[in-house]
mmCIF file with all atom_site columns, C-alpha atoms in Angstrom:
data_model
loop_
_atom_site.group_PDB
_atom_site.id
_atom_site.type_symbol
_atom_site.label_atom_id
_atom_site.label_alt_id
_atom_site.label_comp_id
_atom_site.label_asym_id
_atom_site.label_entity_id
_atom_site.label_seq_id
_atom_site.pdbx_PDB_ins_code
_atom_site.Cartn_x
_atom_site.Cartn_y
_atom_site.Cartn_z
_atom_site.occupancy
_atom_site.B_iso_or_equiv
_atom_site.pdbx_formal_charge
_atom_site.auth_seq_id
_atom_site.auth_comp_id
_atom_site.auth_asym_id
_atom_site.auth_atom_id
_atom_site.pdbx_PDB_model_num
ATOM 1   C CA . MET X 1 1   ? -53.843 -6.161 33.919 1.00 0.00 ? 1108 MET X CA 1
ATOM 2   C CA . LEU X 1 2   ? -52.732 -3.425 36.392 1.00 0.00 ? 1109 LEU X CA 1
ATOM 3   C CA . MET X 1 3   ? -51.540 -1.334 33.407 1.00 0.00 ? 1110 MET X CA 1
ATOM 4   C CA . PHE X 1 4   ? -54.956 -1.651 31.704 1.00 0.00 ? 1111 PHE X CA 1
ATOM 5   C CA . ALA X 1 5   ? -56.555 -0.673 35.068 1.00 0.00 ? 1112 ALA X CA 1
ATOM 6   C CA . LYS X 1 6   ? -54.526 2.437  35.251 1.00 0.00 ? 1113 LYS X CA 1
ATOM 7   C CA . LYS X 1 7   ? -55.417 3.261  31.665 1.00 0.00 ? 1114 LYS X CA 1
ATOM 8   C CA . ILE X 1 8   ? -59.053 3.133  32.499 1.00 0.00 ? 1115 ILE X CA 1
ATOM 9   C CA . LEU X 1 9   ? -58.519 5.267  35.543 1.00 0.00 ? 1116 LEU X CA 1
ATOM 10  C CA . ALA X 1 10  ? -56.641 7.544  33.389 1.00 0.00 ? 1117 ALA X CA 1
ATOM 11  C CA . TRP X 1 11  ? -59.282 8.152  30.767 1.00 0.00 ? 1118 TRP X CA 1
ATOM 12  C CA . TYR X 1 12  ? -61.968 8.258  33.393 1.00 0.00 ? 1119 TYR X CA 1
ATOM 13  C CA . LYS X 1 13  ? -60.172 11.048 35.236 1.00 0.00 ? 1120 LYS X CA 1
ATOM 14  C CA . LEU X 1 14  ? -59.426 12.980 31.996 1.00 0.00 ? 1121 LEU X CA 1
ATOM 15  C CA . GLY X 1 15  ? -62.988 12.642 30.883 1.00 0.00 ? 1122 GLY X CA 1
ATOM 16  C CA . ILE X 1 16  ? -64.541 14.082 34.099 1.00 0.00 ? 1123 ILE X CA 1
ATOM 17  C CA . ALA X 1 17  ? -61.898 16.997 34.289 1.00 0.00 ? 1124 ALA X CA 1
ATOM 18  C CA . GLY X 1 18  ? -62.886 17.681 30.924 1.00 0.00 ? 1125 GLY X CA 1
ATOM 19  C CA . LEU X 1 19  ? -66.476 17.742 31.678 1.00 0.00 ? 1126 LEU X CA 1
ATOM 20  C CA . VAL X 1 20  ? -65.820 20.130 34.660 1.00 0.00 ? 1127 VAL X CA 1
ATOM 21  C CA . ILE X 1 21  ? -63.653 22.441 32.336 1.00 0.00 ? 1128 ILE X CA 1
ATOM 22  C CA . VAL X 1 22  ? -66.401 22.635 29.827 1.00 0.00 ? 1129 VAL X CA 1
ATOM 23  C CA . ALA X 1 23  ? -69.045 23.249 32.609 1.00 0.00 ? 1130 ALA X CA 1
ATOM 24  C CA . VAL X 1 24  ? -66.951 26.235 34.073 1.00 0.00 ? 1131 VAL X CA 1
ATOM 25  C CA . VAL X 1 25  ? -66.421 27.682 30.391 1.00 0.00 ? 1132 VAL X CA 1
ATOM 26  C CA . ALA X 1 26  ? -70.107 27.438 29.635 1.00 0.00 ? 1133 ALA X CA 1
ATOM 27  C CA . GLN X 1 27  ? -71.210 29.254 33.041 1.00 0.00 ? 1134 GLN X CA 1
ATOM 28  C CA . PHE X 1 28  ? -68.574 32.054 32.316 1.00 0.00 ? 1135 PHE X CA 1
ATOM 29  C CA . ILE X 1 29  ? -69.725 32.508 28.782 1.00 0.00 ? 1136 ILE X CA 1
ATOM 30  C CA . GLU X 1 30  ? -73.381 32.660 29.961 1.00 0.00 ? 1137 GLU X CA 1
ATOM 31  C CA . ALA X 1 31  ? -72.689 35.043 32.979 1.00 0.00 ? 1138 ALA X CA 1
ATOM 32  C CA . SER X 1 32  ? -70.556 37.269 30.645 1.00 0.00 ? 1139 SER X CA 1
ATOM 33  C CA . THR X 1 33  ? -73.578 38.029 28.840 1.00 0.00 ? 1140 THR X CA 1
ATOM 34  C CA . ARG X 1 34  ? -75.116 40.114 31.905 1.00 0.00 ? 1141 ARG X CA 1
ATOM 35  C CA . PRO X 1 35  ? -74.547 43.573 32.383 1.00 0.00 ? 1142 PRO X CA 1
ATOM 36  C CA . THR X 1 36  ? -73.399 43.428 36.026 1.00 0.00 ? 1143 THR X CA 1
ATOM 37  C CA . PHE X 1 37  ? -70.846 40.532 35.131 1.00 0.00 ? 1144 PHE X CA 1
ATOM 38  C CA . ASN X 1 38  ? -67.593 40.831 37.089 1.00 0.00 ? 1145 ASN X CA 1
ATOM 39  C CA . PRO X 1 39  ? -64.920 38.114 36.001 1.00 0.00 ? 1146 PRO X CA 1
ATOM 40  C CA . VAL X 1 40  ? -62.999 38.811 39.220 1.00 0.00 ? 1147 VAL X CA 1
ATOM 41  C CA . ASN X 1 41  ? -65.961 38.012 41.339 1.00 0.00 ? 1148 ASN X CA 1
ATOM 42  C CA . PHE X 1 42  ? -66.794 34.749 38.928 1.00 0.00 ? 1149 PHE X CA 1
ATOM 43  C CA . PHE X 1 43  ? -63.451 33.474 39.968 1.00 0.00 ? 1150 PHE X CA 1
ATOM 44  C CA . SER X 1 44  ? -63.662 34.402 43.505 1.00 0.00 ? 1151 SER X CA 1
ATOM 45  C CA . PHE X 1 45  ? -66.173 31.650 44.261 1.00 0.00 ? 1152 PHE X CA 1
ATOM 46  C CA . PHE X 1 46  ? -64.551 28.904 46.232 1.00 0.00 ? 1153 PHE X CA 1
ATOM 47  C CA . THR X 1 47  ? -66.716 26.308 44.015 1.00 0.00 ? 1154 THR X CA 1
ATOM 48  C CA . ILE X 1 48  ? -65.058 27.640 40.854 1.00 0.00 ? 1155 ILE X CA 1
ATOM 49  C CA . GLU X 1 49  ? -61.535 27.813 42.163 1.00 0.00 ? 1156 GLU X CA 1
ATOM 50  C CA . SER X 1 50  ? -61.855 24.273 43.883 1.00 0.00 ? 1157 SER X CA 1
ATOM 51  C CA . ASN X 1 51  ? -63.529 22.690 40.754 1.00 0.00 ? 1158 ASN X CA 1
ATOM 52  C CA . ILE X 1 52  ? -60.652 24.127 38.354 1.00 0.00 ? 1159 ILE X CA 1
ATOM 53  C CA . LEU X 1 53  ? -57.788 23.120 40.692 1.00 0.00 ? 1160 LEU X CA 1
ATOM 54  C CA . ALA X 1 54  ? -59.344 19.481 41.006 1.00 0.00 ? 1161 ALA X CA 1
ATOM 55  C CA . ALA X 1 55  ? -59.782 19.058 37.477 1.00 0.00 ? 1162 ALA X CA 1
ATOM 56  C CA . LEU X 1 56  ? -56.270 20.263 36.664 1.00 0.00 ? 1163 LEU X CA 1
ATOM 57  C CA . ILE X 1 57  ? -54.905 17.770 39.343 1.00 0.00 ? 1164 ILE X CA 1
ATOM 58  C CA . PHE X 1 58  ? -57.136 14.985 37.637 1.00 0.00 ? 1165 PHE X CA 1
ATOM 59  C CA . VAL X 1 59  ? -55.600 15.924 34.234 1.00 0.00 ? 1166 VAL X CA 1
ATOM 60  C CA . GLY X 1 60  ? -51.979 15.727 35.666 1.00 0.00 ? 1167 GLY X CA 1
ATOM 61  C CA . ILE X 1 61  ? -52.853 12.255 37.362 1.00 0.00 ? 1168 ILE X CA 1
ATOM 62  C CA . GLY X 1 62  ? -54.676 10.947 34.124 1.00 0.00 ? 1169 GLY X CA 1
ATOM 63  C CA . ILE X 1 63  ? -51.662 11.796 32.124 1.00 0.00 ? 1170 ILE X CA 1
ATOM 64  C CA . ALA X 1 64  ? -49.001 10.387 34.482 1.00 0.00 ? 1171 ALA X CA 1
ATOM 65  C CA . TYR X 1 65  ? -51.028 7.055  34.435 1.00 0.00 ? 1172 TYR X CA 1
ATOM 66  C CA . LEU X 1 66  ? -51.069 6.870  30.551 1.00 0.00 ? 1173 LEU X CA 1
ATOM 67  C CA . MET X 1 67  ? -47.245 7.579  30.721 1.00 0.00 ? 1174 MET X CA 1
ATOM 68  C CA . GLY X 1 68  ? -46.908 4.455  32.997 1.00 0.00 ? 1175 GLY X CA 1
ATOM 69  C CA . ARG X 1 69  ? -46.377 6.496  35.995 1.00 0.00 ? 1176 ARG X CA 1
ATOM 70  C CA . ASP X 1 70  ? -47.951 5.831  39.385 1.00 0.00 ? 1177 ASP X CA 1
ATOM 71  C CA . GLY X 1 71  ? -48.883 9.251  40.289 1.00 0.00 ? 1178 GLY X CA 1
ATOM 72  C CA . LYS X 1 72  ? -46.857 9.249  43.559 1.00 0.00 ? 1179 LYS X CA 1
ATOM 73  C CA . ARG X 1 73  ? -45.563 12.819 43.279 1.00 0.00 ? 1180 ARG X CA 1
ATOM 74  C CA . LEU X 1 74  ? -49.021 13.982 42.860 1.00 0.00 ? 1181 LEU X CA 1
ATOM 75  C CA . VAL X 1 75  ? -50.675 12.350 46.017 1.00 0.00 ? 1182 VAL X CA 1
ATOM 76  C CA . LEU X 1 76  ? -50.305 15.533 48.287 1.00 0.00 ? 1183 LEU X CA 1
ATOM 77  C CA . LEU X 1 77  ? -52.355 17.606 45.605 1.00 0.00 ? 1184 LEU X CA 1
ATOM 78  C CA . ARG X 1 78  ? -54.603 14.887 44.836 1.00 0.00 ? 1185 ARG X CA 1
ATOM 79  C CA . GLY X 1 79  ? -55.611 14.644 48.597 1.00 0.00 ? 1186 GLY X CA 1
ATOM 80  C CA . ALA X 1 80  ? -55.834 18.736 48.526 1.00 0.00 ? 1187 ALA X CA 1
ATOM 81  C CA . ALA X 1 81  ? -58.235 18.422 45.668 1.00 0.00 ? 1188 ALA X CA 1
ATOM 82  C CA . THR X 1 82  ? -60.328 15.700 47.276 1.00 0.00 ? 1189 THR X CA 1
ATOM 83  C CA . LEU X 1 83  ? -60.592 17.989 50.590 1.00 0.00 ? 1190 LEU X CA 1
ATOM 84  C CA . TYR X 1 84  ? -61.489 20.752 48.690 1.00 0.00 ? 1191 TYR X CA 1
ATOM 85  C CA . MET X 1 85  ? -64.178 19.220 46.360 1.00 0.00 ? 1192 MET X CA 1
ATOM 86  C CA . THR X 1 86  ? -65.790 17.427 49.711 1.00 0.00 ? 1193 THR X CA 1
ATOM 87  C CA . VAL X 1 87  ? -66.144 20.612 51.458 1.00 0.00 ? 1194 VAL X CA 1
ATOM 88  C CA . THR X 1 88  ? -67.515 22.033 48.573 1.00 0.00 ? 1195 THR X CA 1
ATOM 89  C CA . GLY X 1 89  ? -70.164 19.526 48.328 1.00 0.00 ? 1196 GLY X CA 1
ATOM 90  C CA . ILE X 1 90  ? -70.882 19.754 52.022 1.00 0.00 ? 1197 ILE X CA 1
ATOM 91  C CA . VAL X 1 91  ? -71.109 23.503 52.292 1.00 0.00 ? 1198 VAL X CA 1
ATOM 92  C CA . TYR X 1 92  ? -73.399 23.744 49.220 1.00 0.00 ? 1199 TYR X CA 1
ATOM 93  C CA . ALA X 1 93  ? -75.875 20.911 50.529 1.00 0.00 ? 1200 ALA X CA 1
ATOM 94  C CA . LEU X 1 94  ? -76.023 22.536 54.008 1.00 0.00 ? 1201 LEU X CA 1
ATOM 95  C CA . LEU X 1 95  ? -75.820 26.322 53.454 1.00 0.00 ? 1202 LEU X CA 1
ATOM 96  C CA . LEU X 1 96  ? -76.182 27.260 49.828 1.00 0.00 ? 1203 LEU X CA 1
ATOM 97  C CA . SER X 1 97  ? -78.635 24.921 47.951 1.00 0.00 ? 1204 SER X CA 1
ATOM 98  C CA . GLY X 1 98  ? -81.083 26.904 45.980 1.00 0.00 ? 1205 GLY X CA 1
ATOM 99  C CA . SER X 1 99  ? -78.797 29.979 45.656 1.00 0.00 ? 1206 SER X CA 1
ATOM 100 C CA . GLU X 1 100 ? -77.760 29.392 42.027 1.00 0.00 ? 1207 GLU X CA 1
ATOM 101 C CA . GLU X 1 101 ? -78.235 32.864 40.788 1.00 0.00 ? 1208 GLU X CA 1
ATOM 102 C CA . ALA X 1 102 ? -76.026 34.562 43.654 1.00 0.00 ? 1209 ALA X CA 1
ATOM 103 C CA . LEU X 1 103 ? -73.379 31.639 43.139 1.00 0.00 ? 1210 LEU X CA 1
ATOM 104 C CA . SER X 1 104 ? -73.214 32.267 39.265 1.00 0.00 ? 1211 SER X CA 1
ATOM 105 C CA . THR X 1 105 ? -74.222 28.630 38.540 1.00 0.00 ? 1212 THR X CA 1
ATOM 106 C CA . THR X 1 106 ? -77.430 29.304 37.006 1.00 0.00 ? 1213 THR X CA 1
ATOM 107 C CA . ILE X 1 107 ? -77.154 26.660 33.997 1.00 0.00 ? 1214 ILE X CA 1
ATOM 108 C CA . PRO X 1 108 ? -78.872 23.604 35.731 1.00 0.00 ? 1215 PRO X CA 1
ATOM 109 C CA . TRP X 1 109 ? -76.297 20.954 34.386 1.00 0.00 ? 1216 TRP X CA 1
ATOM 110 C CA . VAL X 1 110 ? -73.416 23.083 35.317 1.00 0.00 ? 1217 VAL X CA 1
ATOM 111 C CA . ASN X 1 111 ? -74.632 23.517 38.901 1.00 0.00 ? 1218 ASN X CA 1
ATOM 112 C CA . PHE X 1 112 ? -75.240 19.650 39.014 1.00 0.00 ? 1219 PHE X CA 1
ATOM 113 C CA . VAL X 1 113 ? -71.573 19.037 37.781 1.00 0.00 ? 1220 VAL X CA 1
ATOM 114 C CA . LEU X 1 114 ? -69.844 21.465 39.857 1.00 0.00 ? 1221 LEU X CA 1
ATOM 115 C CA . HIS X 1 115 ? -71.888 21.078 43.318 1.00 0.00 ? 1222 HIS X CA 1
ATOM 116 C CA . TYR X 1 116 ? -72.800 17.608 43.023 1.00 0.00 ? 1223 TYR X CA 1
ATOM 117 C CA . LEU X 1 117 ? -71.344 15.287 40.506 1.00 0.00 ? 1224 LEU X CA 1
ATOM 118 C CA . PHE X 1 118 ? -67.622 16.269 40.758 1.00 0.00 ? 1225 PHE X CA 1
ATOM 119 C CA . PRO X 1 119 ? -67.583 16.646 44.573 1.00 0.00 ? 1226 PRO X CA 1
ATOM 120 C CA . PHE X 1 120 ? -69.110 13.084 44.818 1.00 0.00 ? 1227 PHE X CA 1
ATOM 121 C CA . VAL X 1 121 ? -66.535 11.731 42.146 1.00 0.00 ? 1228 VAL X CA 1
ATOM 122 C CA . ALA X 1 122 ? -63.588 13.340 43.967 1.00 0.00 ? 1229 ALA X CA 1
ATOM 123 C CA . PHE X 1 123 ? -64.560 12.071 47.174 1.00 0.00 ? 1230 PHE X CA 1
ATOM 124 C CA . ALA X 1 124 ? -65.257 8.524  45.747 1.00 0.00 ? 1231 ALA X CA 1
ATOM 125 C CA . ASP X 1 125 ? -61.806 8.520  43.625 1.00 0.00 ? 1232 ASP X CA 1
ATOM 126 C CA . TRP X 1 126 ? -59.837 8.543  47.079 1.00 0.00 ? 1233 TRP X CA 1
ATOM 127 C CA . PHE X 1 127 ? -61.259 4.946  47.675 1.00 0.00 ? 1234 PHE X CA 1
ATOM 128 C CA . ILE X 1 128 ? -61.581 3.802  44.129 1.00 0.00 ? 1235 ILE X CA 1
ATOM 129 C CA . ASP X 1 129 ? -58.006 4.696  43.292 1.00 0.00 ? 1236 ASP X CA 1
ATOM 130 C CA . ARG X 1 130 ? -56.186 4.160  46.458 1.00 0.00 ? 1237 ARG X CA 1
ATOM 131 C CA . PRO X 1 131 ? -53.192 6.616  47.017 1.00 0.00 ? 1238 PRO X CA 1
ATOM 132 C CA . ALA X 1 132 ? -49.992 5.381  45.918 1.00 0.00 ? 1239 ALA X CA 1
ATOM 133 C CA . VAL X 1 133 ? -48.234 6.500  49.164 1.00 0.00 ? 1240 VAL X CA 1
ATOM 134 C CA . ARG X 1 134 ? -49.203 7.385  52.706 1.00 0.00 ? 1241 ARG X CA 1
ATOM 135 C CA . VAL X 1 135 ? -50.173 10.846 53.803 1.00 0.00 ? 1242 VAL X CA 1
ATOM 136 C CA . THR X 1 136 ? -49.314 11.663 57.453 1.00 0.00 ? 1243 THR X CA 1
ATOM 137 C CA . LEU X 1 137 ? -51.790 13.991 59.451 1.00 0.00 ? 1244 LEU X CA 1
ATOM 138 C CA . LYS X 1 138 ? -48.712 16.523 59.496 1.00 0.00 ? 1245 LYS X CA 1
ATOM 139 C CA . GLN X 1 139 ? -48.534 16.550 55.711 1.00 0.00 ? 1246 GLN X CA 1
ATOM 140 C CA . SER X 1 140 ? -52.245 16.834 55.364 1.00 0.00 ? 1247 SER X CA 1
ATOM 141 C CA . LEU X 1 141 ? -52.044 20.027 57.358 1.00 0.00 ? 1248 LEU X CA 1
ATOM 142 C CA . TRP X 1 142 ? -50.604 21.568 54.231 1.00 0.00 ? 1249 TRP X CA 1
ATOM 143 C CA . TRP X 1 143 ? -53.917 21.158 52.583 1.00 0.00 ? 1250 TRP X CA 1
ATOM 144 C CA . LEU X 1 144 ? -55.489 23.798 54.851 1.00 0.00 ? 1251 LEU X CA 1
ATOM 145 C CA . ILE X 1 145 ? -53.312 26.732 53.514 1.00 0.00 ? 1252 ILE X CA 1
ATOM 146 C CA . PHE X 1 146 ? -55.572 27.332 50.491 1.00 0.00 ? 1253 PHE X CA 1
ATOM 147 C CA . PRO X 1 147 ? -58.835 27.519 52.503 1.00 0.00 ? 1254 PRO X CA 1
ATOM 148 C CA . ILE X 1 148 ? -57.328 29.934 55.188 1.00 0.00 ? 1255 ILE X CA 1
ATOM 149 C CA . ALA X 1 149 ? -56.058 32.234 52.368 1.00 0.00 ? 1256 ALA X CA 1
ATOM 150 C CA . TYR X 1 150 ? -59.367 32.088 50.471 1.00 0.00 ? 1257 TYR X CA 1
ATOM 151 C CA . LEU X 1 151 ? -60.947 33.204 53.752 1.00 0.00 ? 1258 LEU X CA 1
ATOM 152 C CA . ALA X 1 152 ? -58.462 36.019 54.222 1.00 0.00 ? 1259 ALA X CA 1
ATOM 153 C CA . TYR X 1 153 ? -58.869 36.975 50.577 1.00 0.00 ? 1260 TYR X CA 1
ATOM 154 C CA . SER X 1 154 ? -62.707 36.833 50.520 1.00 0.00 ? 1261 SER X CA 1
ATOM 155 C CA . LEU X 1 155 ? -63.029 39.034 53.685 1.00 0.00 ? 1262 LEU X CA 1
ATOM 156 C CA . THR X 1 156 ? -60.260 41.526 52.793 1.00 0.00 ? 1263 THR X CA 1
ATOM 157 C CA . ARG X 1 157 ? -61.720 42.058 49.378 1.00 0.00 ? 1264 ARG X CA 1
ATOM 158 C CA . GLY X 1 158 ? -65.187 42.080 50.531 1.00 0.00 ? 1265 GLY X CA 1
ATOM 159 C CA . ALA X 1 159 ? -64.505 44.893 52.977 1.00 0.00 ? 1266 ALA X CA 1
ATOM 160 C CA . LEU X 1 160 ? -62.714 46.835 50.236 1.00 0.00 ? 1267 LEU X CA 1
ATOM 161 C CA . THR X 1 161 ? -65.484 46.288 47.660 1.00 0.00 ? 1268 THR X CA 1
ATOM 162 C CA . GLY X 1 162 ? -68.649 45.423 49.353 1.00 0.00 ? 1269 GLY X CA 1
ATOM 163 C CA . TRP X 1 163 ? -68.974 42.174 47.639 1.00 0.00 ? 1270 TRP X CA 1
ATOM 164 C CA . TYR X 1 164 ? -68.714 38.810 49.205 1.00 0.00 ? 1271 TYR X CA 1
ATOM 165 C CA . PRO X 1 165 ? -68.930 35.392 47.263 1.00 0.00 ? 1272 PRO X CA 1
ATOM 166 C CA . TYR X 1 166 ? -71.211 33.895 50.120 1.00 0.00 ? 1273 TYR X CA 1
ATOM 167 C CA . PRO X 1 167 ? -73.708 35.157 52.365 1.00 0.00 ? 1274 PRO X CA 1
ATOM 168 C CA . PHE X 1 168 ? -72.371 33.694 55.559 1.00 0.00 ? 1275 PHE X CA 1
ATOM 169 C CA . LEU X 1 169 ? -69.066 35.657 54.895 1.00 0.00 ? 1276 LEU X CA 1
ATOM 170 C CA . ASN X 1 170 ? -70.953 39.000 54.643 1.00 0.00 ? 1277 ASN X CA 1
ATOM 171 C CA . PRO X 1 171 ? -70.673 40.620 58.073 1.00 0.00 ? 1278 PRO X CA 1
ATOM 172 C CA . ALA X 1 172 ? -73.883 42.586 57.117 1.00 0.00 ? 1279 ALA X CA 1
ATOM 173 C CA . ASN X 1 173 ? -75.792 39.214 57.842 1.00 0.00 ? 1280 ASN X CA 1
ATOM 174 C CA . GLY X 1 174 ? -75.386 39.157 61.524 1.00 0.00 ? 1281 GLY X CA 1
ATOM 175 C CA . GLY X 1 175 ? -72.074 40.673 62.031 1.00 0.00 ? 1282 GLY X CA 1
ATOM 176 C CA . TYR X 1 176 ? -68.460 39.462 62.236 1.00 0.00 ? 1283 TYR X CA 1
ATOM 177 C CA . GLY X 1 177 ? -69.383 37.210 65.355 1.00 0.00 ? 1284 GLY X CA 1
ATOM 178 C CA . GLN X 1 178 ? -71.877 35.262 62.920 1.00 0.00 ? 1285 GLN X CA 1
ATOM 179 C CA . VAL X 1 179 ? -69.038 35.247 60.219 1.00 0.00 ? 1286 VAL X CA 1
ATOM 180 C CA . ALA X 1 180 ? -66.633 33.720 62.619 1.00 0.00 ? 1287 ALA X CA 1
ATOM 181 C CA . PHE X 1 181 ? -68.969 31.227 63.789 1.00 0.00 ? 1288 PHE X CA 1
ATOM 182 C CA . VAL X 1 182 ? -70.090 29.873 60.518 1.00 0.00 ? 1289 VAL X CA 1
ATOM 183 C CA . ALA X 1 183 ? -66.324 29.951 59.399 1.00 0.00 ? 1290 ALA X CA 1
ATOM 184 C CA . SER X 1 184 ? -65.331 27.994 62.612 1.00 0.00 ? 1291 SER X CA 1
ATOM 185 C CA . LEU X 1 185 ? -67.931 25.327 61.794 1.00 0.00 ? 1292 LEU X CA 1
ATOM 186 C CA . ILE X 1 186 ? -66.666 24.986 58.110 1.00 0.00 ? 1293 ILE X CA 1
ATOM 187 C CA . ALA X 1 187 ? -63.138 24.958 59.582 1.00 0.00 ? 1294 ALA X CA 1
ATOM 188 C CA . LEU X 1 188 ? -64.039 21.985 61.869 1.00 0.00 ? 1295 LEU X CA 1
ATOM 189 C CA . VAL X 1 189 ? -65.604 20.055 58.873 1.00 0.00 ? 1296 VAL X CA 1
ATOM 190 C CA . THR X 1 190 ? -62.419 20.863 56.815 1.00 0.00 ? 1297 THR X CA 1
ATOM 191 C CA . LEU X 1 191 ? -59.940 19.627 59.654 1.00 0.00 ? 1298 LEU X CA 1
ATOM 192 C CA . VAL X 1 192 ? -61.997 16.476 60.360 1.00 0.00 ? 1299 VAL X CA 1
ATOM 193 C CA . ALA X 1 193 ? -62.257 15.638 56.548 1.00 0.00 ? 1300 ALA X CA 1
ATOM 194 C CA . CYS X 1 194 ? -58.593 16.460 56.445 1.00 0.00 ? 1301 CYS X CA 1
ATOM 195 C CA . ALA X 1 195 ? -57.628 13.866 59.008 1.00 0.00 ? 1302 ALA X CA 1
ATOM 196 C CA . LEU X 1 196 ? -60.037 11.369 57.707 1.00 0.00 ? 1303 LEU X CA 1
ATOM 197 C CA . PHE X 1 197 ? -58.293 11.464 54.155 1.00 0.00 ? 1304 PHE X CA 1
ATOM 198 C CA . ALA X 1 198 ? -55.001 11.213 55.864 1.00 0.00 ? 1305 ALA X CA 1
ATOM 199 C CA . LYS X 1 199 ? -56.001 8.226  57.933 1.00 0.00 ? 1306 LYS X CA 1
ATOM 200 C CA . LEU X 1 200 ? -57.781 6.494  54.881 1.00 0.00 ? 1307 LEU X CA 1
ATOM 201 C CA . SER X 1 201 ? -54.519 6.996  52.888 1.00 0.00 ? 1308 SER X CA 1
ATOM 202 C CA . SER X 1 202 ? -52.561 5.231  55.682 1.00 0.00 ? 1309 SER X CA 1
ATOM 203 C CA . SER X 1 203 ? -54.861 2.210  55.647 1.00 0.00 ? 1310 SER X CA 1
ATOM 204 C CA . THR X 1 204 ? -55.112 1.843  52.079 1.00 0.00 ? 1311 THR X CA 1
ATOM 205 C CA . ALA X 1 205 ? -51.752 2.607  50.585 1.00 0.00 ? 1312 ALA X CA 1
ATOM 206 C CA . PRO X 1 206 ? -49.842 -0.166 49.666 1.00 0.00 ? 1313 PRO X CA 1
ATOM 207 C CA . LYS X 1 207 ? -47.203 -1.111 52.362 1.00 0.00 ? 1314 LYS X CA 1
ATOM 208 C CA . LYS X 1 208 ? -43.590 -0.903 51.911 1.00 0.00 ? 1315 LYS X CA 1
ATOM 209 C CA . ARG X 1 209 ? -41.644 -4.163 52.112 1.00 0.00 ? 1316 ARG X CA 1
ATOM 210 C CA . SER X 1 210 ? -39.179 -4.319 54.843 1.00 0.00 ? 1317 SER X CA 1
ATOM 211 C CA . LYS X 1 211 ? -35.626 -4.834 53.799 1.00 0.00 ? 1318 LYS X CA 1
ATOM 212 C CA . LYS X 1 212 ? -33.953 -8.087 55.346 1.00 0.00 ? 1319 LYS X CA 1
#
């Protein structure tokens, strides 16, 4: 029964990952028809990066399950994907909803998949398919490396090119003080979510039997 359940989970993960990849490709093709299209800009959106990363991790876990493995080695990566997709959904809902043109998610079903469906699925997946091992708070802090690197990349590239992926990262909209304020709020949400997922892994992961 457990093996059957793992296979169901495997195919659901592979299916949602396939949908996300198709969505990204469809939006890339549509965006590439525009005269102002810049592929580097397209792949500089956190939404695109986090969706691709999470989809690839879902594929890895799905394949592991089909091979009869428990996916323990991918738990940290899975936690990272869960965190990034959760932040993607929250930031979009609170700060970016209605800005599909600027975010290069102009195809309605693509916007739904990348900003609503997959963030919800990735979040719920942490509860439905419980982590195979515990993640400590210290381990979960490694998940913050990518968001920090992304912020540094976006601000540096923006200063050099004049293009920023999101309006709240553009110092022209209120100065660097405003950028720092919004980035700090997002960082706080990210840190809280990071701690939450680590805590939930501790309460849901199977306990190891003590040796007598």
